[in-house]
PDB file of C-alpha atoms in Angstrom:
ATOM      1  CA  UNK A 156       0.000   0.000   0.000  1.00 76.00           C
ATOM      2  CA  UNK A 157       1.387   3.592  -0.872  1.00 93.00           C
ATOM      3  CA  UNK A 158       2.161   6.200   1.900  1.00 94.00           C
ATOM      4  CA  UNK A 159       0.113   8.773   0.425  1.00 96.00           C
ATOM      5  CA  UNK A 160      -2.640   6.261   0.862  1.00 95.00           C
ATOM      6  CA  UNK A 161      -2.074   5.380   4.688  1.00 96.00           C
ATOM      7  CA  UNK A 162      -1.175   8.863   5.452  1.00 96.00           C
ATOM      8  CA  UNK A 163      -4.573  10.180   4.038  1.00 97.00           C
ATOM      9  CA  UNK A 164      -6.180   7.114   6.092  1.00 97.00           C
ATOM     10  CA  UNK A 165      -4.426   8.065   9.574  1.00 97.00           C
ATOM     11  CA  UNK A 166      -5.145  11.647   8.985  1.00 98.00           C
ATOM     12  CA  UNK A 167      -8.694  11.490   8.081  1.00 98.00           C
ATOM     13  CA  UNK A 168      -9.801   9.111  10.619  1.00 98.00           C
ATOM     14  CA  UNK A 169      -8.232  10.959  13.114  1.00 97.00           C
ATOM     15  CA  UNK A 170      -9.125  14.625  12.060  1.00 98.00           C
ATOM     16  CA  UNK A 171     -13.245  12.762  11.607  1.00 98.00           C
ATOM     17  CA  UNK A 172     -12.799  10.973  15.066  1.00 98.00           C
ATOM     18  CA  UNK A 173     -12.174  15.026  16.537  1.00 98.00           C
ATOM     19  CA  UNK A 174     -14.831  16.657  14.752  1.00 98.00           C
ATOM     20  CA  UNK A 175     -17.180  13.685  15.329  1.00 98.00           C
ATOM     21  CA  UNK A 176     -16.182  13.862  19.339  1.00 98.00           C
ATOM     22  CA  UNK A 177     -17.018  17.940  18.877  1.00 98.00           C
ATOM     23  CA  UNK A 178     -20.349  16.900  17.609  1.00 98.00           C
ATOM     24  CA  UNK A 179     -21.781  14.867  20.101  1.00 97.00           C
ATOM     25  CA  UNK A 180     -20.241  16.973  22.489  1.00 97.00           C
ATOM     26  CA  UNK A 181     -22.338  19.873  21.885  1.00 98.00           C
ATOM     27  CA  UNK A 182     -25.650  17.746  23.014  1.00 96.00           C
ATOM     28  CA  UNK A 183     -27.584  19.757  20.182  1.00 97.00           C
ATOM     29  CA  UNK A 184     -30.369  16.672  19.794  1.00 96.00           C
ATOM     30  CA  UNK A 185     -30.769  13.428  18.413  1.00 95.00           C
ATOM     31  CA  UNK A 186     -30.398  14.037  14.756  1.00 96.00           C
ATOM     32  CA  UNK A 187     -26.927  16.397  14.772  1.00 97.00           C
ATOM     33  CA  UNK A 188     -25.941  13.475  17.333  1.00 97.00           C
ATOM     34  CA  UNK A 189     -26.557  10.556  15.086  1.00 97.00           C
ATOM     35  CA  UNK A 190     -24.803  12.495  12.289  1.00 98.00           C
ATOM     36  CA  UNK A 191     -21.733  12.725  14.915  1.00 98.00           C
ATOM     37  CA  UNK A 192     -21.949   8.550  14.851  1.00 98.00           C
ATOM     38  CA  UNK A 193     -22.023   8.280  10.915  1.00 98.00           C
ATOM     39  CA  UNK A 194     -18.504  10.525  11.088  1.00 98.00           C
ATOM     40  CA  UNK A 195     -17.327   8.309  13.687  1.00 98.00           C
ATOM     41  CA  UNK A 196     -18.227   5.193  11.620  1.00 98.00           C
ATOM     42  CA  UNK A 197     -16.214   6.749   8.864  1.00 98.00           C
ATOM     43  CA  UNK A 198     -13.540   7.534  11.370  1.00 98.00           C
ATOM     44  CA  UNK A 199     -13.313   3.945  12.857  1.00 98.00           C
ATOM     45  CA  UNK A 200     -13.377   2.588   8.938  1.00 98.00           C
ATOM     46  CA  UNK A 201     -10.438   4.321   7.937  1.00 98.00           C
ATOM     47  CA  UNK A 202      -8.660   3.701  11.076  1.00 98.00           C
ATOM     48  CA  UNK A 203      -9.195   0.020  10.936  1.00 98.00           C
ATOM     49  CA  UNK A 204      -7.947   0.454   7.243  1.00 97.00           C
ATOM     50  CA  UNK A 205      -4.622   2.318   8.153  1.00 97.00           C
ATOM     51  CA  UNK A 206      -4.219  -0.553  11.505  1.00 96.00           C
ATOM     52  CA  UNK A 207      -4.181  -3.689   9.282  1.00 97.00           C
ATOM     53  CA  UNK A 208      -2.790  -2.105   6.177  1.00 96.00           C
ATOM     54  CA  UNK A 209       0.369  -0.582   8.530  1.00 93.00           C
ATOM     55  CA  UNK A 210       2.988  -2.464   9.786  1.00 89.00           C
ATOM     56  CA  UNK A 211       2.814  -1.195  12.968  1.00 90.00           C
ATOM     57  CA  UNK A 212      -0.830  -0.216  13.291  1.00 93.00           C
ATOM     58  CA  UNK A 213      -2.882  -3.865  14.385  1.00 95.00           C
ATOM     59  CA  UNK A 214      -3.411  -2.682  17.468  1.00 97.00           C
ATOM     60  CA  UNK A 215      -5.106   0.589  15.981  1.00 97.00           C
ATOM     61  CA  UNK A 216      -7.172  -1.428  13.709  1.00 97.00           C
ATOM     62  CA  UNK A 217      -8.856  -3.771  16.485  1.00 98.00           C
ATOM     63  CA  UNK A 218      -9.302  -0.626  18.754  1.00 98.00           C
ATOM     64  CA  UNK A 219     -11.626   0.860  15.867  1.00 98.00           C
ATOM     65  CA  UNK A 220     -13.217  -2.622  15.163  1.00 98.00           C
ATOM     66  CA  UNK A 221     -14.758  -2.179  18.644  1.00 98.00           C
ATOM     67  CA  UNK A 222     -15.116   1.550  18.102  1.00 98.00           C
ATOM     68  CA  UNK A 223     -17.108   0.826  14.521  1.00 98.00           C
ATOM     69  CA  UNK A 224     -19.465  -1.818  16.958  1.00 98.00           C
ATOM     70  CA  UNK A 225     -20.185   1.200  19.273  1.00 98.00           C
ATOM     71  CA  UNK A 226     -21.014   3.853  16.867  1.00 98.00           C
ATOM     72  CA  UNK A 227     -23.131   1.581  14.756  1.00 98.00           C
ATOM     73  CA  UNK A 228     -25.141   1.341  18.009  1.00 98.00           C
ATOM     74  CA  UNK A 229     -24.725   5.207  18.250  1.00 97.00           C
ATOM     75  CA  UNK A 230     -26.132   5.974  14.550  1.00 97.00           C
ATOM     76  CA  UNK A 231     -29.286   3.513  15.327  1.00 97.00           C
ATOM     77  CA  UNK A 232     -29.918   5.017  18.453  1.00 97.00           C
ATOM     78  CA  UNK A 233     -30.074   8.885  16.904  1.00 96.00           C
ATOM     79  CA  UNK A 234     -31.321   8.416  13.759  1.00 96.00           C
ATOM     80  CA  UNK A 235     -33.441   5.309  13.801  1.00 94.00           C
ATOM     81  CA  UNK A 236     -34.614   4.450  16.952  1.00 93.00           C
ATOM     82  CA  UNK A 237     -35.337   8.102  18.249  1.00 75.00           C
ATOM     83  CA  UNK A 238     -38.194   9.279  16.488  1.00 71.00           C
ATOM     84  CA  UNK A 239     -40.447  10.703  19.020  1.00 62.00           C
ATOM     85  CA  UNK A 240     -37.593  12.137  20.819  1.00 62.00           C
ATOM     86  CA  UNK A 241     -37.443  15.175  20.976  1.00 57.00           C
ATOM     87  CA  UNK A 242     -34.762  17.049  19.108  1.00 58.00           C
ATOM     88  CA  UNK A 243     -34.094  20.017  21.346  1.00 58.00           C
ATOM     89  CA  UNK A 244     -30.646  19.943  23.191  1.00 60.00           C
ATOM     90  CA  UNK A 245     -31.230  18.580  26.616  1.00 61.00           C
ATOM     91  CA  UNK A 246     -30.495  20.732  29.535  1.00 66.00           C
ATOM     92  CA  UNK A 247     -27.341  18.972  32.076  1.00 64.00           C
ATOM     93  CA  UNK A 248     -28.895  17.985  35.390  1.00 64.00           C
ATOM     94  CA  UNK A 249     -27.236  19.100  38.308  1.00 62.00           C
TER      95      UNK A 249
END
């Protein structure tokens, strides 16, 4: 496999993974949430790419193979199974 080709793979998983975390982390409803998940499925998927396709990346790879079973959970959860939720933010208890 080329560099160019791993390099693009490490960098855009892990540039997706950040703005994916920033997503969810602004709590702005179910549907911006879920679209946070689909960004960290494409995260995970080029992650687990880069892992096996590396040398020195295996460990990587099986890290986002979990990651990819979480977020799957994630998108079906906000996009699929919410609908009646409501999509407002919701307001931290204290």
């Amino acid at each position: 496999m080329s560099e160019t080709v791993l390099t693009a793979l490490q960098y855009y998983g892990a540039g997706a993974g950040l703005i994916a975390a920033f997503i969810v982390s602004l709590n702005l409803g179910s549907r911006p949430t879920g679209w946070g998940f689909v960004i960290f499925v494409t995260s995970s998927i080029a992650l687990i790419a880069w892992g096996f396709l590396n040398d020195e990346g295996e460990g990587i790879g099986w890290q986002n193979i979990g990651l990819l079973a979480i977020n799957i959970v994630g998108v079906y959860r906000y996009l699929f199974a919410a609908e009646g939720d409501d999509d407002a933010p919701q307001e931290a208890s204290t």
